[in-house]
Tab-separated table of N, CA, C and O in Angstrom:
chain	number	residue	atom	x	y	z
A	17	MET	N	-19.603	-0.153	-5.112
A	17	MET	CA	-20.047	1.178	-3.905
A	17	MET	C	-18.570	1.954	-3.839
A	17	MET	O	-17.802	1.714	-3.562
A	18	PRO	N	-19.048	2.945	-3.689
A	18	PRO	CA	-18.257	4.454	-3.737
A	18	PRO	C	-17.607	4.454	-2.368
A	18	PRO	O	-18.366	4.465	-1.172
A	19	PHE	N	-16.513	4.818	-2.400
A	19	PHE	CA	-15.723	5.154	-1.026
A	19	PHE	C	-15.433	6.877	-0.880
A	19	PHE	O	-15.078	7.052	-1.924
A	20	ALA	N	-15.259	6.913	0.494
A	20	ALA	CA	-14.519	8.442	0.450
A	20	ALA	C	-13.091	8.551	0.261
A	20	ALA	O	-12.528	7.502	0.087
A	21	ARG	N	-12.777	9.735	-0.393
A	21	ARG	CA	-11.076	9.722	-0.739
A	21	ARG	C	-10.934	10.848	0.008
A	21	ARG	O	-11.315	11.467	0.597
A	22	ASN	N	-9.437	10.845	0.149
A	22	ASN	CA	-8.693	11.802	0.865
A	22	ASN	C	-8.317	12.819	0.024
A	22	ASN	O	-8.682	12.886	-1.227
A	23	GLN	N	-7.636	13.923	0.261
A	23	GLN	CA	-7.151	14.962	-0.211
A	23	GLN	C	-6.092	14.577	-1.415
A	23	GLN	O	-6.279	15.631	-2.493
A	24	PHE	N	-5.912	13.713	-1.834
A	24	PHE	CA	-5.015	13.292	-3.098
A	24	PHE	C	-5.670	12.355	-4.068
A	24	PHE	O	-5.579	12.085	-4.953
A	25	GLY	N	-7.188	12.067	-3.509
A	25	GLY	CA	-7.816	11.470	-4.292
A	25	GLY	C	-7.712	9.748	-3.971
A	25	GLY	O	-7.965	9.065	-4.751
A	26	VAL	N	-7.273	9.530	-2.959
A	26	VAL	CA	-7.130	8.013	-2.591
A	26	VAL	C	-8.024	7.647	-2.133
A	26	VAL	O	-8.322	8.304	-1.049
A	27	PRO	N	-9.047	6.393	-2.565
A	27	PRO	CA	-9.729	5.786	-1.811
A	27	PRO	C	-9.398	5.235	-0.470
A	27	PRO	O	-8.664	4.749	-0.229
A	28	LEU	N	-10.483	5.704	0.232
A	28	LEU	CA	-10.368	5.340	1.945
A	28	LEU	C	-11.407	4.191	2.120
A	28	LEU	O	-12.410	3.772	2.582
A	29	TYR	N	-10.585	2.835	1.980
A	29	TYR	CA	-11.095	1.487	1.758
A	29	TYR	C	-11.580	1.383	3.267
A	29	TYR	O	-10.244	1.351	4.478
A	30	PRO	N	-12.115	0.270	3.966
A	30	PRO	CA	-12.531	0.169	5.339
A	30	PRO	C	-11.125	-0.830	6.073
A	30	PRO	O	-10.594	-1.697	5.203
A	31	GLU	N	-10.721	-0.833	6.853
A	31	GLU	CA	-9.832	-1.716	7.823
A	31	GLU	C	-9.668	-3.001	7.405
A	31	GLU	O	-9.717	-3.537	7.292
A	32	ASN	N	-10.487	-4.184	7.355
A	32	ASN	CA	-10.214	-5.625	6.942
A	32	ASN	C	-10.478	-5.321	5.499
A	32	ASN	O	-11.161	-6.618	5.112
A	33	ASP	N	-10.423	-4.747	4.506
A	33	ASP	CA	-10.433	-4.823	3.363
A	33	ASP	C	-9.342	-5.072	2.543
A	33	ASP	O	-8.307	-4.072	2.593
A	34	ALA	N	-9.084	-6.052	1.869
A	34	ALA	CA	-7.577	-5.898	1.044
A	34	ALA	C	-7.380	-4.984	0.365
A	34	ALA	O	-5.651	-4.936	0.229
A	35	ARG	N	-8.006	-4.467	-0.344
A	35	ARG	CA	-7.896	-3.117	-1.074
A	35	ARG	C	-7.175	-1.960	-0.532
A	35	ARG	O	-6.358	-1.331	-1.040
A	36	ARG	N	-7.108	-1.753	0.798
A	36	ARG	CA	-6.297	-1.145	2.023
A	36	ARG	C	-4.728	-1.369	1.700
A	36	ARG	O	-4.004	-0.720	1.794
A	37	LEU	N	-4.717	-2.898	1.594
A	37	LEU	CA	-3.301	-3.026	1.663
A	37	LEU	C	-2.783	-2.799	0.284
A	37	LEU	O	-1.261	-2.901	-0.140
A	38	PHE	N	-3.298	-2.706	-0.661
A	38	PHE	CA	-3.266	-2.667	-1.997
A	38	PHE	C	-2.750	-1.336	-2.220
A	38	PHE	O	-1.733	-1.245	-2.919
A	39	VAL	N	-3.504	-0.365	-1.797
A	39	VAL	CA	-3.098	0.911	-1.854
A	39	VAL	C	-2.078	0.963	-1.442
A	39	VAL	O	-1.100	2.266	-1.558
A	40	LEU	N	-1.604	0.602	0.075
A	40	LEU	CA	0.084	0.981	1.040
A	40	LEU	C	0.764	-0.189	-0.316
A	40	LEU	O	1.945	1.243	-0.416
A	41	LEU	N	0.692	-1.040	-1.234
A	41	LEU	CA	1.986	-1.596	-1.558
A	41	LEU	C	1.872	-0.576	-2.898
A	41	LEU	O	2.784	-0.343	-3.456
A	42	SER	N	0.867	-0.107	-3.465
A	42	SER	CA	0.981	0.920	-4.759
A	42	SER	C	1.466	2.161	-4.268
A	42	SER	O	2.369	3.137	-4.951
A	43	ALA	N	1.472	2.533	-2.849
A	43	ALA	CA	2.180	3.991	-2.651
A	43	ALA	C	3.684	3.596	-2.496
A	43	ALA	O	4.439	4.320	-2.757
A	44	VAL	N	3.981	2.746	-2.061
A	44	VAL	CA	5.531	2.276	-1.924
A	44	VAL	C	6.099	2.578	-3.387
A	44	VAL	O	7.150	2.734	-3.619
A	45	ASP	N	5.407	1.876	-4.544
A	45	ASP	CA	5.592	1.947	-5.803
A	45	ASP	C	5.728	3.190	-6.339
A	45	ASP	O	6.560	3.573	-6.922
A	46	LEU	N	4.964	4.044	-5.804
A	46	LEU	CA	4.679	5.251	-6.152
A	46	LEU	C	5.501	6.589	-5.892
A	46	LEU	O	6.241	7.543	-6.580
A	47	LEU	N	6.108	6.179	-4.752
A	47	LEU	CA	6.769	7.248	-3.867
A	47	LEU	C	8.233	7.153	-3.761
A	47	LEU	O	8.905	6.337	-4.228
A	48	GLU	N	8.808	8.483	-4.155
A	48	GLU	CA	10.180	8.129	-4.409
A	48	GLU	C	11.085	7.845	-3.010
A	48	GLU	O	11.934	7.081	-3.332
A	49	ARG	N	10.436	8.339	-1.808
A	49	ARG	CA	11.317	7.802	-0.719
A	49	ARG	C	9.948	7.315	0.198
A	49	ARG	O	9.356	7.705	0.807
A	50	PRO	N	9.760	5.850	-0.238
A	50	PRO	CA	8.379	5.556	0.661
A	50	PRO	C	8.950	5.067	2.327
A	50	PRO	O	9.053	3.953	2.266
A	51	THR	N	8.956	6.285	3.011
A	51	THR	CA	8.830	5.754	4.624
A	51	THR	C	7.236	5.641	4.796
A	51	THR	O	6.201	6.208	4.013
A	52	ALA	N	7.021	5.126	5.988
A	52	ALA	CA	6.147	5.194	6.789
A	52	ALA	C	5.409	6.449	6.758
A	52	ALA	O	3.934	6.645	6.361
A	53	SER	N	5.807	7.585	7.290
A	53	SER	CA	5.287	8.873	7.340
A	53	SER	C	5.020	9.150	5.923
A	53	SER	O	3.802	9.947	5.907
A	54	ALA	N	5.761	9.171	4.706
A	54	ALA	CA	5.417	9.513	3.497
A	54	ALA	C	4.296	8.375	3.240
A	54	ALA	O	3.180	8.996	2.563
A	55	ILE	N	3.944	7.328	3.186
A	55	ILE	CA	2.818	6.665	3.056
A	55	ILE	C	1.787	6.602	3.358
A	55	ILE	O	0.426	7.137	3.139
A	56	ALA	N	1.697	7.002	4.808
A	56	ALA	CA	0.518	7.604	5.660
A	56	ALA	C	0.354	8.985	4.870
A	56	ALA	O	-1.274	9.105	5.028
A	57	ASP	N	1.272	9.918	4.778
A	57	ASP	CA	0.298	11.258	4.197
A	57	ASP	C	-0.378	10.977	2.972
A	57	ASP	O	-0.994	11.547	2.915
A	58	LEU	N	0.649	10.097	1.854
A	58	LEU	CA	-0.317	9.894	0.764
A	58	LEU	C	-1.904	8.996	1.040
A	58	LEU	O	-2.747	9.664	0.165
A	59	THR	N	-1.771	8.169	1.699
A	59	THR	CA	-2.761	7.574	1.874
A	59	THR	C	-3.954	7.415	2.958
A	59	THR	O	-4.422	7.091	2.869
A	60	SER	N	-3.435	8.138	3.886
A	60	SER	CA	-4.206	8.686	5.346
A	60	SER	C	-4.423	7.373	5.832
A	60	SER	O	-5.122	7.350	6.730
A	61	HIS	N	-3.603	6.465	6.219
A	61	HIS	CA	-3.447	5.390	6.942
A	61	HIS	C	-2.537	5.763	8.011
A	61	HIS	O	-1.870	6.490	7.951
A	62	ASP	N	-2.980	4.793	9.025
A	62	ASP	CA	-2.664	5.509	10.303
A	62	ASP	C	-0.810	4.715	10.242
A	62	ASP	O	-0.789	3.690	10.134
A	63	LYS	N	-0.215	5.765	10.601
A	63	LYS	CA	1.378	5.566	10.133
A	63	LYS	C	2.166	4.152	11.447
A	63	LYS	O	2.684	3.554	10.917
A	64	GLU	N	1.581	4.031	12.554
A	64	GLU	CA	1.588	3.098	13.622
A	64	GLU	C	1.104	1.335	12.935
A	64	GLU	O	1.536	0.622	13.429
A	65	THR	N	0.440	1.665	11.801
A	65	THR	CA	-0.302	0.264	11.375
A	65	THR	C	0.583	-0.280	10.103
A	65	THR	O	0.644	-1.113	9.590
A	66	ILE	N	1.292	0.798	9.370
A	66	ILE	CA	1.947	0.581	7.983
A	66	ILE	C	2.915	-0.950	8.397
A	66	ILE	O	2.701	-1.698	7.763
A	67	ASP	N	3.597	-1.023	9.366
A	67	ASP	CA	4.468	-2.340	9.465
A	67	ASP	C	3.835	-3.416	9.210
A	67	ASP	O	4.209	-4.335	8.752
A	68	ALA	N	3.092	-3.462	10.411
A	68	ALA	CA	1.933	-4.457	10.427
A	68	ALA	C	1.073	-4.915	9.229
A	68	ALA	O	1.258	-6.030	8.574
A	69	ASP	N	0.795	-3.893	8.422
A	69	ASP	CA	-0.018	-4.333	7.036
A	69	ASP	C	1.025	-4.694	5.910
A	69	ASP	O	0.842	-5.460	4.998
A	70	MET	N	2.481	-4.126	5.907
A	70	MET	CA	3.183	-4.695	5.249
A	70	MET	C	3.718	-5.597	5.452
A	70	MET	O	3.814	-6.964	4.586
A	71	ALA	N	3.672	-6.734	6.650
A	71	ALA	CA	3.790	-7.838	7.246
A	71	ALA	C	2.647	-8.615	6.367
A	71	ALA	O	3.015	-9.960	6.130
A	72	LYS	N	1.430	-8.284	6.354
A	72	LYS	CA	0.108	-8.900	5.665
A	72	LYS	C	0.429	-9.133	4.368
A	72	LYS	O	-0.166	-10.118	3.838
A	73	LEU	N	1.166	-7.753	3.638
A	73	LEU	CA	1.093	-8.264	2.339
A	73	LEU	C	2.065	-9.527	1.869
A	73	LEU	O	2.007	-10.057	1.051
A	74	ARG	N	2.932	-9.383	3.105
A	74	ARG	CA	4.128	-10.576	2.603
A	74	ARG	C	3.560	-12.057	2.998
A	74	ARG	O	3.852	-12.670	2.261
A	75	GLU	N	3.007	-11.731	4.045
A	75	GLU	CA	2.385	-13.427	4.369
A	75	GLU	C	1.541	-13.459	3.729
A	75	GLU	O	1.231	-14.598	3.424
A	76	GLN	N	0.098	-12.928	3.556
A	76	GLN	CA	-1.152	-13.355	2.260
A	76	GLN	C	-0.956	-13.213	1.195
A	76	GLN	O	-1.529	-14.053	0.418
A	77	PHE	N	-0.067	-12.360	0.359
A	77	PHE	CA	0.126	-12.525	-0.989
A	77	PHE	C	1.882	-12.666	-2.004
A	77	PHE	O	1.610	-12.825	-2.482
A	78	GLY	N	2.247	-12.990	-0.714
A	78	GLY	CA	3.780	-13.226	-0.891
A	78	GLY	C	4.939	-12.134	-1.571
A	78	GLY	O	5.939	-12.360	-2.225
A	79	VAL	N	4.328	-11.000	-1.302
A	79	VAL	CA	5.210	-9.863	-1.549
A	79	VAL	C	6.218	-9.836	-1.096
A	79	VAL	O	6.396	-10.042	0.280
A	80	VAL	N	7.438	-9.485	-1.974
A	80	VAL	CA	8.762	-9.471	-1.038
A	80	VAL	C	9.353	-7.986	-0.957
A	80	VAL	O	9.014	-7.101	-1.677
A	81	LEU	N	8.844	-7.491	0.181
A	81	LEU	CA	9.320	-6.150	0.659
A	81	LEU	C	10.485	-6.049	1.457
A	81	LEU	O	10.577	-6.877	2.513
A	82	HIS	N	11.147	-5.133	1.332
A	82	HIS	CA	12.208	-4.892	2.658
A	82	HIS	C	12.617	-3.533	2.866
A	82	HIS	O	11.741	-2.571	2.343
A	83	LYS	N	12.535	-3.402	3.812
A	83	LYS	CA	12.925	-2.061	4.877
A	83	LYS	C	14.217	-1.838	5.149
A	83	LYS	O	14.779	-2.566	5.800
A	84	SER	N	14.812	-0.865	4.344
A	84	SER	CA	15.891	-0.358	4.722
A	84	SER	C	16.132	0.955	5.452
A	84	SER	O	15.718	1.898	4.894
A	85	GLY	N	16.712	0.876	6.605
A	85	GLY	CA	16.176	2.111	7.126
A	85	GLY	C	14.850	2.535	7.699
A	85	GLY	O	14.020	1.404	8.055
A	86	GLU	N	14.501	3.495	6.948
A	86	GLU	CA	13.047	3.987	7.110
A	86	GLU	C	12.223	3.526	5.685
A	86	GLU	O	11.180	3.862	5.723
A	87	ILE	N	13.097	3.342	4.883
A	87	ILE	CA	12.623	3.176	3.109
A	87	ILE	C	12.316	1.778	3.048
A	87	ILE	O	12.684	0.922	3.128
A	88	TYR	N	10.821	1.895	2.706
A	88	TYR	CA	10.215	0.356	2.096
A	88	TYR	C	11.135	0.268	0.622
A	88	TYR	O	10.646	1.349	-0.404
A	89	ARG	N	11.050	-1.158	-0.062
A	89	ARG	CA	11.266	-1.307	-1.062
A	89	ARG	C	10.498	-2.603	-1.672
A	89	ARG	O	10.781	-3.647	-0.796
A	90	ILE	N	10.217	-2.354	-3.121
A	90	ILE	CA	9.306	-3.731	-3.260
A	90	ILE	C	10.643	-4.728	-4.253
A	90	ILE	O	10.907	-4.160	-5.409
A	91	GLU	N	10.716	-5.982	-3.607
A	91	GLU	CA	11.360	-6.797	-4.376
A	91	GLU	C	10.583	-7.473	-5.758
A	91	GLU	O	11.244	-7.740	-6.757
A	92	SER	N	9.832	-7.719	-5.047
A	92	SER	CA	8.832	-8.858	-5.726
A	92	SER	C	7.370	-8.599	-5.780
A	92	SER	O	7.289	-8.478	-4.197
A	93	TRP	N	6.645	-8.443	-6.868
A	93	TRP	CA	4.956	-8.343	-6.189
A	93	TRP	C	4.270	-9.807	-5.798
A	93	TRP	O	3.130	-9.878	-5.531
A	94	GLY	N	5.414	-10.882	-6.189
A	94	GLY	CA	4.956	-12.268	-5.482
A	94	GLY	C	4.183	-12.936	-6.904
A	94	GLY	O	4.295	-12.250	-8.340
A	95	GLU	N	3.337	-14.168	-6.345
A	95	GLU	CA	3.045	-14.745	-7.897
A	95	GLU	C	1.580	-14.412	-7.815
A	95	GLU	O	0.653	-14.775	-8.525
A	96	VAL	N	0.889	-14.140	-6.897
A	96	VAL	CA	-0.693	-13.837	-6.762
A	96	VAL	C	-0.725	-12.101	-7.004
A	96	VAL	O	-2.228	-12.151	-8.087
A	97	LEU	N	-0.305	-11.488	-6.964
A	97	LEU	CA	-0.623	-10.084	-7.015
A	97	LEU	C	-0.031	-9.692	-8.573
A	97	LEU	O	1.237	-9.602	-9.032
A	98	LYS	N	-0.411	-8.879	-9.366
A	98	LYS	CA	-0.398	-8.223	-10.557
A	98	LYS	C	0.157	-6.879	-10.182
A	98	LYS	O	-0.947	-6.200	-10.128
A	99	LYS	N	0.823	-6.064	-10.830
A	99	LYS	CA	1.362	-4.295	-10.539
A	99	LYS	C	0.672	-3.975	-11.113
A	99	LYS	O	-0.155	-3.029	-10.031
A	100	ARG	N	-0.062	-3.862	-12.468
A	100	ARG	CA	-0.917	-3.189	-12.678
A	100	ARG	C	-2.319	-3.364	-12.597
A	100	ARG	O	-2.999	-2.154	-11.946
A	101	GLY	N	-2.882	-4.343	-11.851
A	101	GLY	CA	-3.934	-4.397	-11.076
A	101	GLY	C	-3.873	-3.804	-9.801
A	101	GLY	O	-5.197	-3.290	-9.421
A	102	VAL	N	-3.081	-4.170	-8.979
A	102	VAL	CA	-3.058	-3.668	-7.773
A	102	VAL	C	-2.938	-2.059	-7.894
A	102	VAL	O	-3.717	-1.299	-6.944
A	103	LYS	N	-2.268	-1.478	-8.796
A	103	LYS	CA	-2.064	0.518	-8.914
A	103	LYS	C	-3.337	0.449	-8.925
A	103	LYS	O	-3.776	1.813	-8.754
A	104	ARG	N	-4.508	-0.041	-9.847
A	104	ARG	CA	-5.484	0.651	-10.045
A	104	ARG	C	-6.538	1.066	-8.685
A	104	ARG	O	-6.992	1.875	-8.741
A	105	TYR	N	-6.414	0.535	-7.293
A	105	TYR	CA	-6.629	0.668	-6.149
A	105	TYR	C	-6.191	2.202	-5.859
A	105	TYR	O	-6.782	2.655	-4.771
A	106	LEU	N	-5.127	2.367	-5.775
A	106	LEU	CA	-4.473	3.881	-5.361
A	106	LEU	C	-5.593	4.762	-6.035
A	106	LEU	O	-5.643	5.981	-5.443
A	107	LYS	N	-6.312	4.509	-7.123
A	107	LYS	CA	-7.022	5.439	-7.915
A	107	LYS	C	-8.045	5.270	-7.626
A	107	LYS	O	-9.280	6.459	-7.898
A	108	GLY	N	-8.542	4.186	-7.306
A	108	GLY	CA	-10.375	3.750	-7.044
A	108	GLY	C	-10.651	3.477	-8.026
A	108	GLY	O	-11.397	3.468	-8.879
């Protein structure tokens, strides 16, 4: 099923779709300075939901994410997710 894309070509997955979380995680990995604003700009996600979505990545997938000031950093992708596979969802 094809999904709409934003101006950067990022797929816009529906709200309760795990791929939506994978897009956020990929954006953290891709961006030089991954703040909530930068992630929202790239992914078209609502800036106000990003912290809660990052918590879902930690809880549901075991991702180790840290936020230092405004910047997110991935310490570990956890035991469930594979970086290369997750990054595919940023491109659709």
